[in-house]
């Protein structure tokens, strides 16, 4: 149920620490939902998961420059803080943390997080430095907010798996919750970038979801022409006007593309495509 409550809006590290500190003193469990703002129904579903699972929720809103490549849409990325704060208030969020670049980064940073193997496929293969930037900022957010739990979406499945790995390796005492992908009625995964699509591109866009759904129905351990089936869907998408970055099936643990599925495994069917300049990603999990 929606509730109108007071919401703290903190820009400084000390401010948000004070807010969270006072909640913790009262024995409250704190949930964090990191976002880049321009909140849509996908973000709101994550916020609801956090509200259900924690006593107080912090939503961070920060467009992180280090996760954008030089040719990506950092400058154009939508920014609508007032509207976002209003949505957070309606969902019962206790605090919004919206720091500036100066607060999140030192003038000169000497340290960074390196990733081995898990960024060599999927989005990591074509977005150089993206996931290092994501981990750098999420690590900072975890240290600033010190939440008991954090919610991230399955929509960015490679990001989720890398954050899970970071929590494990860096011993963050944080429970991760994976939020389901929220879709429009025609199946298109909701995204801040969908607003860049023209009307014509918007009608084509659910094709990615349909290809993934088709493959999910068809693929299984007894199928031995996995790559042929995927190639066929790639051709179909190209014929519809998509430019394909990747469309493939990956092992959930190693993120390597696979040729043959085995029982008792989890796989990720995932795609990244362009419609004009706009990059769309989507995925489905296959537990066999
Ligand atoms: P972003 O603001 O794009 O960095 O996304 C913030 C969080 O929202 C990430 O954990 C995303 O995986 C999640 N998210 C983005 N789109 C969706 C969606 N359609 N459904 C559910 N979660 C989403």
Short mmCIF file of N, CA, C and O and ligand atoms in Angstrom, two decimals, residues 34-37 40 42-43 45-46 77 152-153 155-156 159 180-182 189-190, ligand 1:
data_model
loop_
_atom_site.label_atom_id
_atom_site.label_comp_id
_atom_site.label_asym_id
_atom_site.label_seq_id
_atom_site.Cartn_x
_atom_site.Cartn_y
_atom_site.Cartn_z
N UNK A 34 20.26 0.50 -5.44
CA UNK A 34 21.06 1.43 -6.26
C UNK A 34 20.43 1.63 -7.64
O UNK A 34 20.05 0.65 -8.30
N UNK A 35 20.33 2.89 -8.06
CA UNK A 35 19.78 3.20 -9.39
C UNK A 35 20.53 4.39 -9.98
O UNK A 35 21.24 5.10 -9.29
N UNK A 36 20.27 4.59 -11.28
CA UNK A 36 20.78 5.80 -11.93
C UNK A 36 19.63 6.79 -12.14
O UNK A 36 19.73 7.70 -12.97
N UNK A 37 18.54 6.59 -11.42
CA UNK A 37 17.42 7.53 -11.50
C UNK A 37 16.57 7.32 -12.74
O UNK A 37 16.62 6.25 -13.36
N UNK A 40 11.48 4.04 -13.26
CA UNK A 40 10.34 3.48 -13.99
C UNK A 40 9.79 2.29 -13.21
O UNK A 40 10.29 1.97 -12.11
N UNK A 42 10.19 -0.79 -13.45
CA UNK A 42 11.19 -1.80 -13.08
C UNK A 42 11.87 -1.44 -11.77
O UNK A 42 11.97 -2.26 -10.86
N UNK A 43 12.32 -0.17 -11.69
CA UNK A 43 12.93 0.28 -10.44
C UNK A 43 11.94 0.16 -9.28
O UNK A 43 12.30 -0.26 -8.18
N UNK A 45 9.55 -1.85 -8.82
CA UNK A 45 9.36 -3.23 -8.35
C UNK A 45 10.52 -3.65 -7.43
O UNK A 45 10.31 -4.37 -6.45
N UNK A 46 11.73 -3.16 -7.73
CA UNK A 46 12.87 -3.46 -6.84
C UNK A 46 12.68 -2.77 -5.49
O UNK A 46 12.97 -3.34 -4.43
N UNK A 77 21.88 10.90 -20.74
CA UNK A 77 21.13 10.02 -19.85
C UNK A 77 20.11 10.83 -19.05
O UNK A 77 20.44 11.89 -18.51
N UNK A 152 18.97 -5.82 -6.65
CA UNK A 152 19.39 -5.52 -8.03
C UNK A 152 18.52 -6.36 -8.96
O UNK A 152 18.02 -7.42 -8.58
N UNK A 153 18.39 -5.89 -10.20
CA UNK A 153 17.48 -6.56 -11.13
C UNK A 153 18.14 -7.66 -11.96
O UNK A 153 19.31 -7.54 -12.34
N UNK A 155 17.34 -8.00 -14.86
CA UNK A 155 17.49 -7.32 -16.17
C UNK A 155 18.96 -7.17 -16.54
O UNK A 155 19.33 -7.37 -17.69
N UNK A 156 19.80 -6.80 -15.55
CA UNK A 156 21.24 -6.66 -15.78
C UNK A 156 21.92 -7.87 -15.14
O UNK A 156 22.58 -7.75 -14.10
N UNK A 159 25.70 -7.94 -14.43
CA UNK A 159 25.97 -7.03 -13.30
C UNK A 159 25.63 -7.73 -11.99
O UNK A 159 26.39 -7.69 -11.02
N UNK A 180 12.76 -9.52 -10.32
CA UNK A 180 12.34 -9.99 -11.66
C UNK A 180 12.34 -8.85 -12.67
O UNK A 180 12.26 -7.68 -12.30
N UNK A 181 12.36 -9.22 -13.94
CA UNK A 181 12.33 -8.20 -15.01
C UNK A 181 10.89 -7.73 -15.22
O UNK A 181 9.99 -8.54 -15.45
N UNK A 182 10.68 -6.44 -15.14
CA UNK A 182 9.35 -5.88 -15.42
C UNK A 182 9.28 -5.56 -16.91
O UNK A 182 10.21 -4.96 -17.47
N UNK A 189 11.27 -5.37 -22.21
CA UNK A 189 11.74 -5.07 -20.85
C UNK A 189 11.77 -3.55 -20.68
O UNK A 189 12.31 -2.83 -21.53
N UNK A 190 11.17 -3.08 -19.58
CA UNK A 190 11.14 -1.64 -19.30
C UNK A 190 12.58 -1.16 -19.09
O UNK A 190 13.38 -1.84 -18.44
P1 LIG B 1 19.69 1.47 -13.59
O1 LIG B 1 19.01 2.68 -13.05
O2 LIG B 1 19.48 1.25 -15.05
O3 LIG B 1 21.14 1.38 -13.17
O4 LIG B 1 18.98 0.24 -12.90
C1 LIG B 1 18.88 0.14 -11.50
C2 LIG B 1 18.38 -1.23 -11.15
O5 LIG B 1 17.11 -1.45 -11.75
C3 LIG B 1 19.29 -2.36 -11.64
O6 LIG B 1 19.43 -3.32 -10.60
C4 LIG B 1 18.55 -2.92 -12.82
O7 LIG B 1 18.82 -4.29 -13.05
C5 LIG B 1 17.11 -2.69 -12.39
N1 LIG B 1 16.19 -2.69 -13.55
C6 LIG B 1 16.35 -2.00 -14.71
N2 LIG B 1 15.33 -2.28 -15.54
C7 LIG B 1 14.52 -3.15 -14.92
C8 LIG B 1 13.32 -3.83 -15.27
N3 LIG B 1 12.72 -3.66 -16.43
N4 LIG B 1 12.76 -4.67 -14.36
C9 LIG B 1 13.34 -4.84 -13.13
N5 LIG B 1 14.48 -4.25 -12.74
C10 LIG B 1 15.07 -3.42 -13.64
#
